[in-house]
Coordinates of C-alpha atoms in Angstrom, one line a residue:
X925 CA 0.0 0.0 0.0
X926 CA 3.2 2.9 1.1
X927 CA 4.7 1.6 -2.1
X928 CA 1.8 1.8 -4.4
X929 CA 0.6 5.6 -2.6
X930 CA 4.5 6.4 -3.2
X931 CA 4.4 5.4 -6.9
X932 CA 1.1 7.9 -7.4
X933 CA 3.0 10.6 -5.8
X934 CA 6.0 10.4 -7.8
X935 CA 4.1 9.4 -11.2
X936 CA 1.7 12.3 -11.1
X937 CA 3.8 15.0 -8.9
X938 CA 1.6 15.5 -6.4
X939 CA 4.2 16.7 -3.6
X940 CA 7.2 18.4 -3.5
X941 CA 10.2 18.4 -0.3
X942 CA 9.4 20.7 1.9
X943 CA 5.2 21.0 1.2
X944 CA 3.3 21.6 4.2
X945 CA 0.2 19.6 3.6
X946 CA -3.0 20.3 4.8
X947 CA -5.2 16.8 5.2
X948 CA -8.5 17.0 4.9
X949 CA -10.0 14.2 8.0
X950 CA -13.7 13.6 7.8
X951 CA -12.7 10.3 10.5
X952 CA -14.4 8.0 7.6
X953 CA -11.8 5.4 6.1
X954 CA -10.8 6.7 3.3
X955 CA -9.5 10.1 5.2
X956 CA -8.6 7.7 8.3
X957 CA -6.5 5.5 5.8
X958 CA -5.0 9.0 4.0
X959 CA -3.8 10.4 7.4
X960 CA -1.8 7.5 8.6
X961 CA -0.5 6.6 5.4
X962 CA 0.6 10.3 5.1
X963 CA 2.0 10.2 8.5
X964 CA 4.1 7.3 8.5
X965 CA 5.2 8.5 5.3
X966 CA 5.7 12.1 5.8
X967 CA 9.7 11.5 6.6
X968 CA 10.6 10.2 3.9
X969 CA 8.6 12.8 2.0
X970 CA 10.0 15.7 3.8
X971 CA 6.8 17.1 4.3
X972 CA 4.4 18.2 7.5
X973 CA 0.8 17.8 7.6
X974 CA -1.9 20.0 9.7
X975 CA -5.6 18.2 10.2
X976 CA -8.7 19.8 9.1
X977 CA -11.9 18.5 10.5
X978 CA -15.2 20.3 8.8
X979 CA -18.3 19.8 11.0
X980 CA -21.4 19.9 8.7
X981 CA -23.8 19.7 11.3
X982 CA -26.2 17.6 9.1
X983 CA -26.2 14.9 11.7
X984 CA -26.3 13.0 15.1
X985 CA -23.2 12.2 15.1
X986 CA -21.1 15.2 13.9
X987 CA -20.0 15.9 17.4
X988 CA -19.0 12.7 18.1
X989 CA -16.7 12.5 14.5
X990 CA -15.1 15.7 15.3
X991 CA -13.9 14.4 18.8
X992 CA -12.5 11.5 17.5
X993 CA -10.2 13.2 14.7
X994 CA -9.5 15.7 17.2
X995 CA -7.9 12.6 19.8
X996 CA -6.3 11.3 16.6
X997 CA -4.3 14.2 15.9
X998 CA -3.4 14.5 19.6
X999 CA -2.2 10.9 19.4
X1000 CA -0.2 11.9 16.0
X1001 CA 1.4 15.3 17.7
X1002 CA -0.1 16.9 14.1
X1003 CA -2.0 20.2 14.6
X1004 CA -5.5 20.6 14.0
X1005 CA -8.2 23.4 12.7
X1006 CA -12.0 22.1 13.4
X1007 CA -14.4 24.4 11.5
X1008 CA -18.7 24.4 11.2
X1009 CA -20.0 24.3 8.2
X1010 CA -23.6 25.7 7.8
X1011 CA -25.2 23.5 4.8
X1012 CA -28.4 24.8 5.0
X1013 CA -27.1 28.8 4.4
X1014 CA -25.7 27.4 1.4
X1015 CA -27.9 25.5 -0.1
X1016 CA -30.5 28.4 0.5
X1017 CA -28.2 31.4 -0.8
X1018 CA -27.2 29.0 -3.6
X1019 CA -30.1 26.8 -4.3
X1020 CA -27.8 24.1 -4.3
X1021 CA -28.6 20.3 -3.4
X1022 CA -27.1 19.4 0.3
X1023 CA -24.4 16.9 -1.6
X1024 CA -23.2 20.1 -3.6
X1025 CA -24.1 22.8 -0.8
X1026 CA -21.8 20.1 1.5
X1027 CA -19.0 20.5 -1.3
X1028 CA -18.9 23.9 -2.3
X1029 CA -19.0 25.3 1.8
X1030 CA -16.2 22.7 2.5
X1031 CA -13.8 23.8 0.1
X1032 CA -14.1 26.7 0.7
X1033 CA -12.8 26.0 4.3
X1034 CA -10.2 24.2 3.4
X1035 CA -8.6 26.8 1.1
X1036 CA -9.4 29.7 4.2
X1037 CA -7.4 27.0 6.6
X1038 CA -5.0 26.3 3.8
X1039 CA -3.7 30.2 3.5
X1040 CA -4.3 31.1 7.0
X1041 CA -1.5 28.3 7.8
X1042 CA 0.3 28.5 4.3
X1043 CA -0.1 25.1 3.4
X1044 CA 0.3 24.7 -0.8
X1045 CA -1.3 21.4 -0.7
X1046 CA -4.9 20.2 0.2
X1047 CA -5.1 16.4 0.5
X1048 CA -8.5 14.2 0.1
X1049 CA -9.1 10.5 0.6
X1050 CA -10.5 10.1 -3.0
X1051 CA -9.7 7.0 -3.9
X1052 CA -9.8 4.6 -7.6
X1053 CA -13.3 3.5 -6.4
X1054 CA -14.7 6.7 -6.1
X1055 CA -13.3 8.1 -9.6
X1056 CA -15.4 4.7 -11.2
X1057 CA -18.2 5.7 -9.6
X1058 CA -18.0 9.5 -10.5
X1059 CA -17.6 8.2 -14.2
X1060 CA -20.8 6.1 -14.2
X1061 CA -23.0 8.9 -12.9
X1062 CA -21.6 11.1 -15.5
X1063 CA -22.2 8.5 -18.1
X1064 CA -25.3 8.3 -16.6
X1065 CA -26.4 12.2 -16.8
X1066 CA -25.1 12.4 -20.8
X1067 CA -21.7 13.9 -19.2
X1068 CA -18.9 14.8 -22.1
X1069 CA -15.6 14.0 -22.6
X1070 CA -14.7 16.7 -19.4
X1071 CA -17.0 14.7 -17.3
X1072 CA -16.2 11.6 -18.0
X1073 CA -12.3 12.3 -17.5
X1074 CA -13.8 12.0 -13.6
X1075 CA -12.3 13.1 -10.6
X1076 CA -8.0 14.1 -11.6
X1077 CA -4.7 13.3 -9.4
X1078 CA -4.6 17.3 -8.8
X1079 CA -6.1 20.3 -9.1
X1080 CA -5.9 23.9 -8.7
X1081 CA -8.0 25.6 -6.5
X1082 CA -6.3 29.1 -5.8
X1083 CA -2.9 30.3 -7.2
X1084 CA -0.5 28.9 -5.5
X1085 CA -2.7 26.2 -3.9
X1086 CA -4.1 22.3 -5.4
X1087 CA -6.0 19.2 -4.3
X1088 CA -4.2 16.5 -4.3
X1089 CA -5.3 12.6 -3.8
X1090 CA -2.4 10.8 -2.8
X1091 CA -5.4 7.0 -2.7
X1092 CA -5.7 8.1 -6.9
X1093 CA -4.7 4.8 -7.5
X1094 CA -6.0 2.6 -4.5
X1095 CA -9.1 1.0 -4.2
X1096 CA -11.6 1.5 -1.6
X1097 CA -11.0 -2.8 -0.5
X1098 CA -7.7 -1.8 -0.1
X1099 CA -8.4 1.3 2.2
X1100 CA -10.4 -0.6 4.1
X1101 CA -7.9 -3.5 4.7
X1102 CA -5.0 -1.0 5.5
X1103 CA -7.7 0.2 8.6
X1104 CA -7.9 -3.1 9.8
X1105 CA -4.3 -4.3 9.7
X1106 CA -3.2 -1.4 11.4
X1107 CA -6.5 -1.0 14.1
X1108 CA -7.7 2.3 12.6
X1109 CA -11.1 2.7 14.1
X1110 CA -13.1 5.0 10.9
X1111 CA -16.5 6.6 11.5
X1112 CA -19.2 5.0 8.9
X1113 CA -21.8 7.5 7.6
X1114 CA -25.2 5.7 7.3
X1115 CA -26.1 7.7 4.5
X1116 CA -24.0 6.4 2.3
X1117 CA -26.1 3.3 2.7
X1118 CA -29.4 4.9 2.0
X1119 CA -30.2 3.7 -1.6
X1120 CA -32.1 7.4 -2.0
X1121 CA -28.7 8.8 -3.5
X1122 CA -27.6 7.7 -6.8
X1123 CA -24.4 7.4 -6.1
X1124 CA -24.9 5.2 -3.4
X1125 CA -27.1 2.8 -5.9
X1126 CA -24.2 3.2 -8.2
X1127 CA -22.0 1.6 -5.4
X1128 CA -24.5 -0.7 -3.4
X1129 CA -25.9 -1.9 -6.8
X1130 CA -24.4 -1.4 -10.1
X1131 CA -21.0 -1.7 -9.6
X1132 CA -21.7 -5.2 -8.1
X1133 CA -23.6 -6.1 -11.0
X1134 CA -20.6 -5.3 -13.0
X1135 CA -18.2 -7.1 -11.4
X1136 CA -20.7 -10.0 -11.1
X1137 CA -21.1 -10.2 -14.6
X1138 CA -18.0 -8.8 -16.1
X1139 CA -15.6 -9.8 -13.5
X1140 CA -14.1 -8.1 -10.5
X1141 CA -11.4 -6.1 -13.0
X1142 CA -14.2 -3.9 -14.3
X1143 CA -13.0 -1.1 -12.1
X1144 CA -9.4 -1.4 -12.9
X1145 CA -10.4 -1.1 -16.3
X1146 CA -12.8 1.6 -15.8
X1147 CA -9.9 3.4 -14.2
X1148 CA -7.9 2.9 -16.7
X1149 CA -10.2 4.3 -19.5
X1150 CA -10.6 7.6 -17.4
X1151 CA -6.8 7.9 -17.6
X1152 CA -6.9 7.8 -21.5
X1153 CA -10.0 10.1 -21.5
X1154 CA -8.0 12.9 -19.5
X1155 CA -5.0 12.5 -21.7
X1156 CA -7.9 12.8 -25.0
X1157 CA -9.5 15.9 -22.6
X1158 CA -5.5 17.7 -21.9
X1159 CA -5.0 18.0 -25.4
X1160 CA -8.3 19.2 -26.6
X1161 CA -8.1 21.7 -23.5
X1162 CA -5.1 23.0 -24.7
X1163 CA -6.0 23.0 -28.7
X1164 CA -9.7 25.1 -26.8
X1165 CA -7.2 27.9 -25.0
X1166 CA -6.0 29.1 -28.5
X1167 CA -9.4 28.9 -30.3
X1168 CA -10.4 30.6 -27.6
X1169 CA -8.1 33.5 -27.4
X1170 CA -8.5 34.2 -31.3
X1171 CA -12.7 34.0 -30.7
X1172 CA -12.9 35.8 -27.6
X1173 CA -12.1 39.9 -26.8
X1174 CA -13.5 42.5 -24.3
X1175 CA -15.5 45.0 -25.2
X1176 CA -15.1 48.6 -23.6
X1177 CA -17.8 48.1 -21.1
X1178 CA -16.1 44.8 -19.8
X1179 CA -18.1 42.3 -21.2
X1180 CA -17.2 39.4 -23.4
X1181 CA -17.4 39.5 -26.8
X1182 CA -17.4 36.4 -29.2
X1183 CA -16.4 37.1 -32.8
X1184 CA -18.9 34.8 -34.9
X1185 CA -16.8 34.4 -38.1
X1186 CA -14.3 33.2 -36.0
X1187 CA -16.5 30.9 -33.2
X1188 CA -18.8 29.6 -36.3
X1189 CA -15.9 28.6 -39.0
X1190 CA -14.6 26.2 -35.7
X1191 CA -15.3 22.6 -35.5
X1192 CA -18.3 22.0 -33.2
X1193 CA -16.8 20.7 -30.7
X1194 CA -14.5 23.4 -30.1
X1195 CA -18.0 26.2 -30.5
X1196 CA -19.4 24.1 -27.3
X1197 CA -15.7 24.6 -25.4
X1198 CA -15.7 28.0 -26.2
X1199 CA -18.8 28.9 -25.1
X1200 CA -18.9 27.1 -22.1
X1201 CA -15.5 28.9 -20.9
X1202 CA -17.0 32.1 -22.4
X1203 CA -20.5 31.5 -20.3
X1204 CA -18.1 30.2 -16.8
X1205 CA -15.6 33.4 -17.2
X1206 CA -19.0 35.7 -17.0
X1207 CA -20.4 34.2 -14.1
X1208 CA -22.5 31.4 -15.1
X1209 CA -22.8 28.2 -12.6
X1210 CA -24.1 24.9 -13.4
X1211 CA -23.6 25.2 -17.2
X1212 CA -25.7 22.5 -19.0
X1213 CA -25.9 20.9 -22.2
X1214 CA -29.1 23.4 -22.7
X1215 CA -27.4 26.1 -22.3
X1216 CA -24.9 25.2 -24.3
X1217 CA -27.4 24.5 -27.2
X1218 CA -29.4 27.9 -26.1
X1219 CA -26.3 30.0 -27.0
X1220 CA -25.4 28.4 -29.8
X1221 CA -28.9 28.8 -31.7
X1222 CA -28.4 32.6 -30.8
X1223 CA -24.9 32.2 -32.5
X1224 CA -26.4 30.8 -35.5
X1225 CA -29.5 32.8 -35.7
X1226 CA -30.7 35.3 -38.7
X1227 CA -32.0 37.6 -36.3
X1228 CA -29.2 40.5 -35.6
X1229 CA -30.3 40.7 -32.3
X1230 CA -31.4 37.2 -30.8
X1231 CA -30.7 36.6 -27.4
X1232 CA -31.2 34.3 -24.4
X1233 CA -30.5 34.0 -20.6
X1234 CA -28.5 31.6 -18.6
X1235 CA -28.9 30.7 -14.8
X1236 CA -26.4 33.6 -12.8
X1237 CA -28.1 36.3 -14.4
X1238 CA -26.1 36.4 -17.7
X1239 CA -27.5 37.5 -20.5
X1240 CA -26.3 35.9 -24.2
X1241 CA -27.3 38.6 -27.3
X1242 CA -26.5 38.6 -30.8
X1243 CA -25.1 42.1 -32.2
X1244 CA -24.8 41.5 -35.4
X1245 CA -21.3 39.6 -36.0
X1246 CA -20.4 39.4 -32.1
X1247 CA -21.9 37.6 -29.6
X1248 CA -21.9 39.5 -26.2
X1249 CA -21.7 37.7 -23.0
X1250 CA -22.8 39.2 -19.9
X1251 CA -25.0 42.0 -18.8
X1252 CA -25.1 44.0 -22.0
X1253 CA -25.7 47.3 -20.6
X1254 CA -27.0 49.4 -17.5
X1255 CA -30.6 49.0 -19.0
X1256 CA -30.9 45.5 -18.4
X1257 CA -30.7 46.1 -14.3
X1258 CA -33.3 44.3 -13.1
X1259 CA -32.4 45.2 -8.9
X1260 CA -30.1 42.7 -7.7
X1261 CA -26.6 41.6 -10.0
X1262 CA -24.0 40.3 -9.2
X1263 CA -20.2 39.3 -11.1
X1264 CA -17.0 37.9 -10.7
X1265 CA -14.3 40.1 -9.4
X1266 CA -11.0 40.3 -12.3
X1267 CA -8.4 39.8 -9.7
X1268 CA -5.6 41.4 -10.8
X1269 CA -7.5 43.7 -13.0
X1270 CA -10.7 45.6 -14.1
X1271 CA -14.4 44.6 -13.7
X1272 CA -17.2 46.4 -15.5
X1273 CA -20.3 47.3 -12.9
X1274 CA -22.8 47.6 -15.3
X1275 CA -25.5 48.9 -12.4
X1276 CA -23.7 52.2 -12.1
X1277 CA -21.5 52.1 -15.0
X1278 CA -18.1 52.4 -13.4
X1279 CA -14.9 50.0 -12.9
X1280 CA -13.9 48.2 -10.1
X1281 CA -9.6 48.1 -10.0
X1282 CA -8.9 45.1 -7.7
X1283 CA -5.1 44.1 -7.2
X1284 CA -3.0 42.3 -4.4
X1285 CA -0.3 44.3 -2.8
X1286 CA 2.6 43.2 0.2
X1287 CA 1.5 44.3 3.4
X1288 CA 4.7 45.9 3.4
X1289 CA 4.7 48.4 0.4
X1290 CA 2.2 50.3 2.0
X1291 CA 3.2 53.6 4.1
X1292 CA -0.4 54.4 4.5
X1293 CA -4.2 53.1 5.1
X1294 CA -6.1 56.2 3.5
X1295 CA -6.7 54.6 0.2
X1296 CA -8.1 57.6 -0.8
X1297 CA -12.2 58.4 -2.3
X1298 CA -13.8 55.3 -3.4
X1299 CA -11.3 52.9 -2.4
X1300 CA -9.8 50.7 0.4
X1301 CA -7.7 48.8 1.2
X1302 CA -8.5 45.0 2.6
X1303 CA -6.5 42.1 4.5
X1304 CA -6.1 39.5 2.0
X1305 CA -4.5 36.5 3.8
X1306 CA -7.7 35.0 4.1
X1307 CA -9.6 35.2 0.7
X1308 CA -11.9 32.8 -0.7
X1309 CA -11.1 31.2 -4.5
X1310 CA -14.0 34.0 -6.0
X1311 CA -14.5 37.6 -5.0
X1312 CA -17.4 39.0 -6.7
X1313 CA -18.9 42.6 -6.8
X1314 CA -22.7 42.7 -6.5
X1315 CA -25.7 45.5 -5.4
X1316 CA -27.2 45.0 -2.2
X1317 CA -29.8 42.1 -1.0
X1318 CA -32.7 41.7 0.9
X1319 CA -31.2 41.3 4.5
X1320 CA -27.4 42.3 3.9
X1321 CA -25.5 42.5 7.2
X1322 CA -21.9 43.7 8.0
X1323 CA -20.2 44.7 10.9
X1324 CA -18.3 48.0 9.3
X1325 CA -14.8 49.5 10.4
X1326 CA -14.6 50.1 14.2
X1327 CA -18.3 49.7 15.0
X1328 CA -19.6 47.7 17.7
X1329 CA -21.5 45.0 16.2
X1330 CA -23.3 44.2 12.5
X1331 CA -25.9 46.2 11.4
X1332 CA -28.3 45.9 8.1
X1333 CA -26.8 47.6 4.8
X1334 CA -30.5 49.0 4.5
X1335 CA -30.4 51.0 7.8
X1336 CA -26.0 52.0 7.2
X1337 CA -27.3 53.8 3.9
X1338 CA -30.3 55.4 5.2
X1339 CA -28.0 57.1 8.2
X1340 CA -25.9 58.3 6.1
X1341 CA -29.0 60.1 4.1
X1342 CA -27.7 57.7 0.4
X1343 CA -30.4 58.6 -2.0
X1344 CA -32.6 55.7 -2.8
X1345 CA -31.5 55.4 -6.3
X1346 CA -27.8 55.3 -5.5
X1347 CA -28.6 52.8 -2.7
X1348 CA -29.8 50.1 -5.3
X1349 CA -26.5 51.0 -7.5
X1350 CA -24.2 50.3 -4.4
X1351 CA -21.5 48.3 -5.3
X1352 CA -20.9 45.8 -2.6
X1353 CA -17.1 43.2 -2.7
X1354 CA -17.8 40.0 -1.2
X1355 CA -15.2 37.3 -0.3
X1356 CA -17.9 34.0 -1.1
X1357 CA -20.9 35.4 0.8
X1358 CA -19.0 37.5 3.5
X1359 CA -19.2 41.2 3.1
X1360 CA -16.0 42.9 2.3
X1361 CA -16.6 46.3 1.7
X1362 CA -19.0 48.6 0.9
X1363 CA -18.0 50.6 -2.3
X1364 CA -17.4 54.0 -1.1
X1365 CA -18.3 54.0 2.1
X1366 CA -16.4 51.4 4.3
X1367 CA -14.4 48.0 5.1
X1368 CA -16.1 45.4 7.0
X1369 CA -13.7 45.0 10.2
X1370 CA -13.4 41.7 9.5
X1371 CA -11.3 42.2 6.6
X1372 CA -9.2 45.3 8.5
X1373 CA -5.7 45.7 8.0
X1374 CA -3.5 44.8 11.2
X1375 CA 0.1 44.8 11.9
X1376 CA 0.1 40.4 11.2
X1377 CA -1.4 41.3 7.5
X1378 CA 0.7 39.7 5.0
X1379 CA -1.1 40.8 1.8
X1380 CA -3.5 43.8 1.6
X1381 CA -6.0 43.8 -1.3
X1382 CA -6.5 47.0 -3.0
X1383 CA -9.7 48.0 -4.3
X1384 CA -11.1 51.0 -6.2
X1385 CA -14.1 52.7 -8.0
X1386 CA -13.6 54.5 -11.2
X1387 CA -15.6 56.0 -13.5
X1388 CA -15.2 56.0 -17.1

């Protein structure tokens, strides 16, 4: 098992001498299995690990979970951040399923934890079982070749930071005979028995099926067909990057702009990549076939001016020979918006027609904190993967600069006599869901500048 984990390290370079690794410990198996396996190996390595326990507070016996990782990093001498994950926020703010409310919320935690203790590596207990699975539910849902690649070795999640999963290459009989021969004692969630999930049919019943009737080296060779699929995917990534950058431009009011006589004269194939990277780079989440398909019958329409809408409140519109992506222009405010932040660089508000500059600057290049009108400066050690820009909502809350406690956005503008019109045009940063600042006016103290601040981001409003 240390031999074959070893091999997947060195194969697909998933660690480096001197990597501080942050282990992700949900006290089931295959995290129970990862930790030791990472421990005992760690010398050799030349690497330290840090624990992270995420308590998702979906069940009974949560508490319980957390107390045991916590006494198994005591008996390891390995240091350990336990953080509460609130599902059901989530899933609300998002309308997201629990299973990918669960996700999204706990990598997000992980990469806070990772920069907070400078770890460059995040390692999960996926192991070869659970990529066979992830390919059969994608084969399932009509996934394409991106899909059915499954879950990779590695993968970025912020600069300077990837998931790794060291068990790639194991299988999950294996994890579970490396617990017993060495008297791990894992936490089994019962959901994962409950047939209500499809991925828990796809374990508990068609993957036995399978094996029954195609022998138990289906899931090898499963495996080993995702392995040629991300090889196919690589290449066809890389062949999409410069289609991409001869198809795609910005206009001057920030949006994205796809040149139809250059997107149209592409292979089809290479129309759908583009427009799905064209559609993610905007904002859109969840892309679907149908969307994909929606777009591209605008593309190809006779009307000058077709358009469409895609979930994340982008808007698709022909303009004769260029396809704009995005919010076309201030007229199409409909009250609440919201964008990804261009980080370094510009993003176009198109609610009040300005520019938000965003840049990250060393702590220590600053002599001052009075960034000046319409801007501030923010503590960015602990960002999330996506800042985005956004007008207010129903219910906003932030505790601002010095002041005692949170109060409602609603209530800060109305004390300080904002017009109504300029209230709904307020342009309000957010690190994930957490209020950063409040363009113009002020810094959450959350996000305050103090003498430990390593990196300070630097944000400002301009017109024009």
């Amino acid at each position: 098992m240390e031999k074959l984990v070893l091999q997947t390290i060195k194969k697909r370079q998933l660690l480096e001498p001197g990597d501080k690794v942050l282990v992700a410990v949900s006290g089931g198996p295959d995290s129970l299995c990862l930790l030791h396996l990472l421990h005992k190996l760690a010398p050799a390595l030349q690497i330290s690990l840090h624990i992270a326990h995420i308590n998702h507070g979906l069940r009974p016996e949560a508490a319980a979970e957390a107390a045991a990782v916590k006494k198994m990093a005591l008996q390891m001498q390995l240091p350990i951040t336990v953080r509460r994950l609130d599902v059901k926020r989530i899933q609300r703010q998002q309308q997201l399923s629990v299973e990918a409310a669960a996700r999204e919320g706990r990598y997000r935690i992980l990469l806070r934890v990772a920069r907070q203790i400078g770890a460059a590596r995040i390692a999960t207990g996926h192991h070869r079982d659970d990529r066979v699975e992830t390919l059969l539910l994608r084969l399932l849902s009509g996934s394409g070749l991106d899909g059915l690649k499954g879950i990779p070795s590695k993968r970025p999640l912020a600069p300077g930071i990837e998931v790794i999963r060291p068990l790639y290459d194991v299988s999950r009989r294996q994890v579970e005979s490396y617990c017993r021969r060495n008297h791990l004692q894992p936490l089994y969630d019962p959901s994962n028995k409950q047939p209500v999930y499809l991925r828990n049919r796809v374990r508990l019943h068609l993957l036995p099926f399978l094996e029954r009737e195609f022998g138990p080296q289906i899931r090898r060779t499963l495996a080993r067909t995702m392995d040629l699929l991300a090889a196919d995917s690589s290449l066809i990534t890389a062949w999409t990057k410069q289609a991409y950058a001869a198809a795609a431009e910005t206009a001057e009011n920030g949006q994205l702009v796809l040149k139809l006589d250059v997107l149209l004269a592409l292979a089809v194939p290479l129309q759908t990549r583009i427009i799905r990277r064209a559609l993610w780079q905007a904002g859109a989440k969840r892309i679907t076939y149908q969307h994909i398909q929606q777009v591209l019958a605008v593309a190809r329409s006779k009307s000058p001016a077709a358009r469409c809408f895609v979930p994340g409140k982008i808007i698709v519109q022909r303009e004769y020979n260029r396809l704009l992506v995005g919010y076309s222009e201030a007229e199409h405010f409909s009250g609440q918006q919201r964008v990804r932040v261009r980080l370094p660089g510009r993003t176009y508000l198109p609610w009040s027609k300005e520019w938000l500059e965003a840049e990250i600057i060393p702590r220590s290049r600053l002599t001052s904190l009075q960034a000046g009108p319409n801007a501030a400066y923010c503590a960015a050690d602990a960002l999330e993967q996506e800042l985005y820009v956004r007008t207010r909502q129903p219910g906003d809350k932030v505790r601002l600069l010095g002041s005692p406690g949170s109060r409602k956005v609603k209530k800060i503008l109305i004390d300080k006599k904002i017009p109504q019109h300029k209230r709904d045009r307020l342009s309000i940063v957010t690190n994930g869901e957490d209020i950063m600042w409040l363009g113009g006016i002020e810094i959450a103290h959350a996000y305050r500048v103090t003498p430990d601040t390593k990196q300070v981001l630097h944000l400002q409003i301009k017109s024009g």
